[in-house]
Amino acid sequence: MGRARRVRFVVDDARPLPCPWGEGSPLAGELRQAMARQEAQAASAAPPAAFQGAGQTLGGSSAAPAAAPVVELPDAPVVDATKPAVKIRVRLAGGKALTATLNADHTVAHLRAVIAADGGGETPYDLLAGFPPKPLADASATVADLNGQAVQMKLRG
């Protein structure tokens, strides 16, 4: 370390300056005229038209995704303690987290039944799992590969 050095601070005049367009200013009249012109233009202008174009998404294909066939959901599954169990963490579309415990031989349709039993299946949705997230489109696929994974629920539309 070195020696301490003295430093001088100079404080300038901190009083507020007069407003350049305030009362008594030479610019006050010009400001009033400009504001009156802007108000007249805004009153005579028609409201802007609503957007009529089509939107695009990043990373998506230009073709619309094929609608998944409607699958009849089985009843809420019963977990057999003698068989291997799988724990899956599901993030519902509303932000709520759900932990589902299923047997390894249960299917994605059973997982959808668990979601529906929890009140999360009113609107059409896709389930995404893995990294990068891929849709679980096959309802007859088993959930054995999803052990410990997080599954996202994404609303269609």
PDB file of C-alpha atoms in Angstrom:
ATOM      1  CA  MET A   1       0.000   0.000   0.000  1.00  0.00           C
ATOM      2  CA  GLY A   2       1.023   3.547  -0.394  1.00  0.00           C
ATOM      3  CA  ARG A   3       0.548   6.711   1.495  1.00  0.00           C
ATOM      4  CA  ALA A   4      -2.875   8.177   1.906  1.00  0.00           C
ATOM      5  CA  ARG A   5      -3.470  11.090  -0.431  1.00  0.00           C
ATOM      6  CA  ARG A   6      -5.669  14.055   0.126  1.00  0.00           C
ATOM      7  CA  VAL A   7      -8.420  14.622  -2.383  1.00  0.00           C
ATOM      8  CA  ARG A   8     -10.436  17.791  -2.802  1.00  0.00           C
ATOM      9  CA  PHE A   9     -14.042  17.687  -3.825  1.00  0.00           C
ATOM     10  CA  VAL A  10     -15.701  20.740  -5.264  1.00  0.00           C
ATOM     11  CA  VAL A  11     -19.468  20.923  -5.008  1.00  0.00           C
ATOM     12  CA  ASP A  12     -21.060  23.015  -7.706  1.00  0.00           C
ATOM     13  CA  ASP A  13     -24.140  25.134  -7.194  1.00  0.00           C
ATOM     14  CA  ALA A  14     -27.009  22.656  -6.670  1.00  0.00           C
ATOM     15  CA  ARG A  15     -29.870  25.121  -6.959  1.00  0.00           C
ATOM     16  CA  PRO A  16     -32.405  24.200  -9.641  1.00  0.00           C
ATOM     17  CA  LEU A  17     -32.148  26.044 -12.927  1.00  0.00           C
ATOM     18  CA  PRO A  18     -35.161  27.865 -14.312  1.00  0.00           C
ATOM     19  CA  CYS A  19     -37.205  25.816 -16.787  1.00  0.00           C
ATOM     20  CA  PRO A  20     -36.321  26.903 -20.364  1.00  0.00           C
ATOM     21  CA  TRP A  21     -39.955  26.690 -21.512  1.00  0.00           C
ATOM     22  CA  GLY A  22     -41.627  27.847 -18.305  1.00  0.00           C
ATOM     23  CA  GLU A  23     -43.599  31.056 -17.767  1.00  0.00           C
ATOM     24  CA  GLY A  24     -41.722  34.115 -18.913  1.00  0.00           C
ATOM     25  CA  SER A  25     -39.476  32.104 -21.254  1.00  0.00           C
ATOM     26  CA  PRO A  26     -39.136  33.139 -24.898  1.00  0.00           C
ATOM     27  CA  LEU A  27     -39.820  29.476 -25.899  1.00  0.00           C
ATOM     28  CA  ALA A  28     -43.109  29.162 -23.983  1.00  0.00           C
ATOM     29  CA  GLY A  29     -45.241  30.491 -26.884  1.00  0.00           C
ATOM     30  CA  GLU A  30     -43.576  28.201 -29.423  1.00  0.00           C
ATOM     31  CA  LEU A  31     -44.121  25.221 -27.138  1.00  0.00           C
ATOM     32  CA  ARG A  32     -47.839  25.998 -26.767  1.00  0.00           C
ATOM     33  CA  GLN A  33     -48.209  26.290 -30.563  1.00  0.00           C
ATOM     34  CA  ALA A  34     -46.430  22.964 -31.166  1.00  0.00           C
ATOM     35  CA  MET A  35     -48.601  21.205 -28.583  1.00  0.00           C
ATOM     36  CA  ALA A  36     -51.768  22.638 -30.175  1.00  0.00           C
ATOM     37  CA  ARG A  37     -50.630  21.359 -33.620  1.00  0.00           C
ATOM     38  CA  GLN A  38     -49.997  17.853 -32.225  1.00  0.00           C
ATOM     39  CA  GLU A  39     -53.404  17.736 -30.517  1.00  0.00           C
ATOM     40  CA  ALA A  40     -55.144  18.841 -33.740  1.00  0.00           C
ATOM     41  CA  GLN A  41     -53.322  16.160 -35.764  1.00  0.00           C
ATOM     42  CA  ALA A  42     -54.190  13.463 -33.208  1.00  0.00           C
ATOM     43  CA  ALA A  43     -57.879  14.468 -33.213  1.00  0.00           C
ATOM     44  CA  SER A  44     -58.151  14.385 -37.027  1.00  0.00           C
ATOM     45  CA  ALA A  45     -56.176  11.153 -37.536  1.00  0.00           C
ATOM     46  CA  ALA A  46     -58.047   7.859 -37.887  1.00  0.00           C
ATOM     47  CA  PRO A  47     -57.276   5.136 -35.329  1.00  0.00           C
ATOM     48  CA  PRO A  48     -54.677   2.613 -36.526  1.00  0.00           C
ATOM     49  CA  ALA A  49     -55.997  -0.560 -38.140  1.00  0.00           C
ATOM     50  CA  ALA A  50     -55.721  -3.845 -36.271  1.00  0.00           C
ATOM     51  CA  PHE A  51     -52.947  -6.247 -37.265  1.00  0.00           C
ATOM     52  CA  GLN A  52     -54.076  -8.429 -40.177  1.00  0.00           C
ATOM     53  CA  GLY A  53     -50.888 -10.467 -40.791  1.00  0.00           C
ATOM     54  CA  ALA A  54     -49.815 -13.932 -39.736  1.00  0.00           C
ATOM     55  CA  GLY A  55     -47.352 -14.658 -36.954  1.00  0.00           C
ATOM     56  CA  GLN A  56     -44.274 -16.839 -37.033  1.00  0.00           C
ATOM     57  CA  THR A  57     -42.489 -18.745 -34.293  1.00  0.00           C
ATOM     58  CA  LEU A  58     -38.802 -19.309 -33.764  1.00  0.00           C
ATOM     59  CA  GLY A  59     -37.477 -22.804 -34.230  1.00  0.00           C
ATOM     60  CA  GLY A  60     -40.771 -24.169 -35.481  1.00  0.00           C
ATOM     61  CA  SER A  61     -41.594 -25.543 -38.870  1.00  0.00           C
ATOM     62  CA  SER A  62     -43.709 -23.553 -41.276  1.00  0.00           C
ATOM     63  CA  ALA A  63     -46.262 -26.358 -41.539  1.00  0.00           C
ATOM     64  CA  ALA A  64     -48.963 -26.582 -38.901  1.00  0.00           C
ATOM     65  CA  PRO A  65     -48.431 -29.515 -36.524  1.00  0.00           C
ATOM     66  CA  ALA A  66     -50.615 -32.518 -37.136  1.00  0.00           C
ATOM     67  CA  ALA A  67     -53.398 -32.851 -34.629  1.00  0.00           C
ATOM     68  CA  ALA A  68     -52.867 -35.805 -32.332  1.00  0.00           C
ATOM     69  CA  PRO A  69     -55.659 -38.330 -32.439  1.00  0.00           C
ATOM     70  CA  VAL A  70     -58.049 -38.290 -29.531  1.00  0.00           C
ATOM     71  CA  VAL A  71     -57.173 -41.196 -27.248  1.00  0.00           C
ATOM     72  CA  GLU A  72     -59.610 -42.546 -24.699  1.00  0.00           C
ATOM     73  CA  LEU A  73     -57.915 -42.219 -21.327  1.00  0.00           C
ATOM     74  CA  PRO A  74     -57.811 -45.234 -19.050  1.00  0.00           C
ATOM     75  CA  ASP A  75     -58.898 -44.955 -15.437  1.00  0.00           C
ATOM     76  CA  ALA A  76     -56.381 -43.512 -12.992  1.00  0.00           C
ATOM     77  CA  PRO A  77     -53.703 -46.203 -12.643  1.00  0.00           C
ATOM     78  CA  VAL A  78     -53.152 -48.199  -9.486  1.00  0.00           C
ATOM     79  CA  VAL A  79     -49.490 -48.600  -8.562  1.00  0.00           C
ATOM     80  CA  ASP A  80     -48.452 -52.168  -7.748  1.00  0.00           C
ATOM     81  CA  ALA A  81     -45.792 -52.141  -5.012  1.00  0.00           C
ATOM     82  CA  THR A  82     -44.324 -55.473  -6.190  1.00  0.00           C
ATOM     83  CA  LYS A  83     -43.389 -54.055  -9.612  1.00  0.00           C
ATOM     84  CA  PRO A  84     -40.674 -51.464 -10.327  1.00  0.00           C
ATOM     85  CA  ALA A  85     -41.922 -47.906  -9.830  1.00  0.00           C
ATOM     86  CA  VAL A  86     -41.146 -44.799 -11.841  1.00  0.00           C
ATOM     87  CA  LYS A  87     -41.335 -41.233 -10.463  1.00  0.00           C
ATOM     88  CA  ILE A  88     -42.091 -38.524 -12.977  1.00  0.00           C
ATOM     89  CA  ARG A  89     -42.264 -34.810 -12.242  1.00  0.00           C
ATOM     90  CA  VAL A  90     -44.858 -33.088 -14.419  1.00  0.00           C
ATOM     91  CA  ARG A  91     -44.955 -29.304 -14.845  1.00  0.00           C
ATOM     92  CA  LEU A  92     -48.553 -28.452 -15.705  1.00  0.00           C
ATOM     93  CA  ALA A  93     -49.403 -25.614 -18.096  1.00  0.00           C
ATOM     94  CA  GLY A  94     -50.588 -23.399 -15.219  1.00  0.00           C
ATOM     95  CA  GLY A  95     -47.172 -23.688 -13.503  1.00  0.00           C
ATOM     96  CA  LYS A  96     -48.234 -26.245 -10.890  1.00  0.00           C
ATOM     97  CA  ALA A  97     -45.853 -29.164 -10.318  1.00  0.00           C
ATOM     98  CA  LEU A  98     -47.151 -32.705 -10.005  1.00  0.00           C
ATOM     99  CA  THR A  99     -45.162 -35.786  -9.017  1.00  0.00           C
ATOM    100  CA  ALA A 100     -46.603 -38.968 -10.515  1.00  0.00           C
ATOM    101  CA  THR A 101     -45.584 -42.423  -9.315  1.00  0.00           C
ATOM    102  CA  LEU A 102     -46.374 -45.143 -11.853  1.00  0.00           C
ATOM    103  CA  ASN A 103     -45.214 -48.680 -12.556  1.00  0.00           C
ATOM    104  CA  ALA A 104     -42.630 -49.095 -15.302  1.00  0.00           C
ATOM    105  CA  ASP A 105     -45.152 -50.951 -17.467  1.00  0.00           C
ATOM    106  CA  HIS A 106     -47.712 -48.121 -17.370  1.00  0.00           C
ATOM    107  CA  THR A 107     -48.101 -46.088 -20.544  1.00  0.00           C
ATOM    108  CA  VAL A 108     -48.135 -42.423 -21.494  1.00  0.00           C
ATOM    109  CA  ALA A 109     -51.937 -42.720 -21.585  1.00  0.00           C
ATOM    110  CA  HIS A 110     -51.824 -43.625 -17.876  1.00  0.00           C
ATOM    111  CA  LEU A 111     -49.699 -40.512 -17.245  1.00  0.00           C
ATOM    112  CA  ARG A 112     -52.335 -38.440 -19.054  1.00  0.00           C
ATOM    113  CA  ALA A 113     -54.987 -40.052 -16.832  1.00  0.00           C
ATOM    114  CA  VAL A 114     -53.032 -38.964 -13.734  1.00  0.00           C
ATOM    115  CA  ILE A 115     -52.888 -35.412 -15.125  1.00  0.00           C
ATOM    116  CA  ALA A 116     -56.623 -35.480 -15.887  1.00  0.00           C
ATOM    117  CA  ALA A 117     -57.369 -36.761 -12.373  1.00  0.00           C
ATOM    118  CA  ASP A 118     -55.442 -33.782 -10.998  1.00  0.00           C
ATOM    119  CA  GLY A 119     -57.597 -31.413 -13.067  1.00  0.00           C
ATOM    120  CA  GLY A 120     -55.060 -30.547 -15.748  1.00  0.00           C
ATOM    121  CA  GLY A 121     -56.521 -32.097 -18.869  1.00  0.00           C
ATOM    122  CA  GLU A 122     -59.481 -29.904 -19.851  1.00  0.00           C
ATOM    123  CA  THR A 123     -57.888 -28.381 -22.968  1.00  0.00           C
ATOM    124  CA  PRO A 124     -55.817 -30.150 -25.656  1.00  0.00           C
ATOM    125  CA  TYR A 125     -52.161 -30.377 -24.710  1.00  0.00           C
ATOM    126  CA  ASP A 126     -48.875 -32.069 -25.575  1.00  0.00           C
ATOM    127  CA  LEU A 127     -46.446 -33.699 -23.160  1.00  0.00           C
ATOM    128  CA  LEU A 128     -42.787 -32.921 -23.753  1.00  0.00           C
ATOM    129  CA  ALA A 129     -39.873 -34.803 -22.186  1.00  0.00           C
ATOM    130  CA  GLY A 130     -36.094 -34.979 -22.520  1.00  0.00           C
ATOM    131  CA  PHE A 131     -33.571 -32.446 -23.675  1.00  0.00           C
ATOM    132  CA  PRO A 132     -34.269 -30.924 -26.062  1.00  0.00           C
ATOM    133  CA  PRO A 133     -37.933 -31.478 -25.226  1.00  0.00           C
ATOM    134  CA  LYS A 134     -39.608 -33.928 -27.585  1.00  0.00           C
ATOM    135  CA  PRO A 135     -43.335 -34.681 -27.663  1.00  0.00           C
ATOM    136  CA  LEU A 136     -44.581 -37.930 -26.134  1.00  0.00           C
ATOM    137  CA  ALA A 137     -46.868 -38.652 -29.081  1.00  0.00           C
ATOM    138  CA  ASP A 138     -47.198 -42.442 -28.688  1.00  0.00           C
ATOM    139  CA  ALA A 139     -49.840 -43.013 -26.013  1.00  0.00           C
ATOM    140  CA  SER A 140     -49.018 -46.733 -25.865  1.00  0.00           C
ATOM    141  CA  ALA A 141     -45.313 -46.187 -25.045  1.00  0.00           C
ATOM    142  CA  THR A 142     -44.271 -47.181 -21.538  1.00  0.00           C
ATOM    143  CA  VAL A 143     -43.054 -44.639 -19.008  1.00  0.00           C
ATOM    144  CA  ALA A 144     -40.022 -46.740 -17.977  1.00  0.00           C
ATOM    145  CA  ASP A 145     -37.645 -44.391 -19.845  1.00  0.00           C
ATOM    146  CA  LEU A 146     -39.070 -41.331 -18.055  1.00  0.00           C
ATOM    147  CA  ASN A 147     -37.836 -42.351 -14.577  1.00  0.00           C
ATOM    148  CA  GLY A 148     -36.620 -39.227 -12.773  1.00  0.00           C
ATOM    149  CA  GLN A 149     -37.256 -36.968 -15.743  1.00  0.00           C
ATOM    150  CA  ALA A 150     -39.269 -33.792 -15.871  1.00  0.00           C
ATOM    151  CA  VAL A 151     -42.213 -33.748 -18.254  1.00  0.00           C
ATOM    152  CA  GLN A 152     -43.740 -30.476 -19.449  1.00  0.00           C
ATOM    153  CA  MET A 153     -47.366 -29.949 -20.347  1.00  0.00           C
ATOM    154  CA  LYS A 154     -47.728 -27.526 -23.261  1.00  0.00           C
ATOM    155  CA  LEU A 155     -51.144 -26.299 -24.384  1.00  0.00           C
ATOM    156  CA  ARG A 156     -51.873 -26.491 -28.092  1.00  0.00           C
ATOM    157  CA  GLY A 157     -52.904 -23.462 -29.985  1.00  0.00           C
TER     158      GLY A 157
END
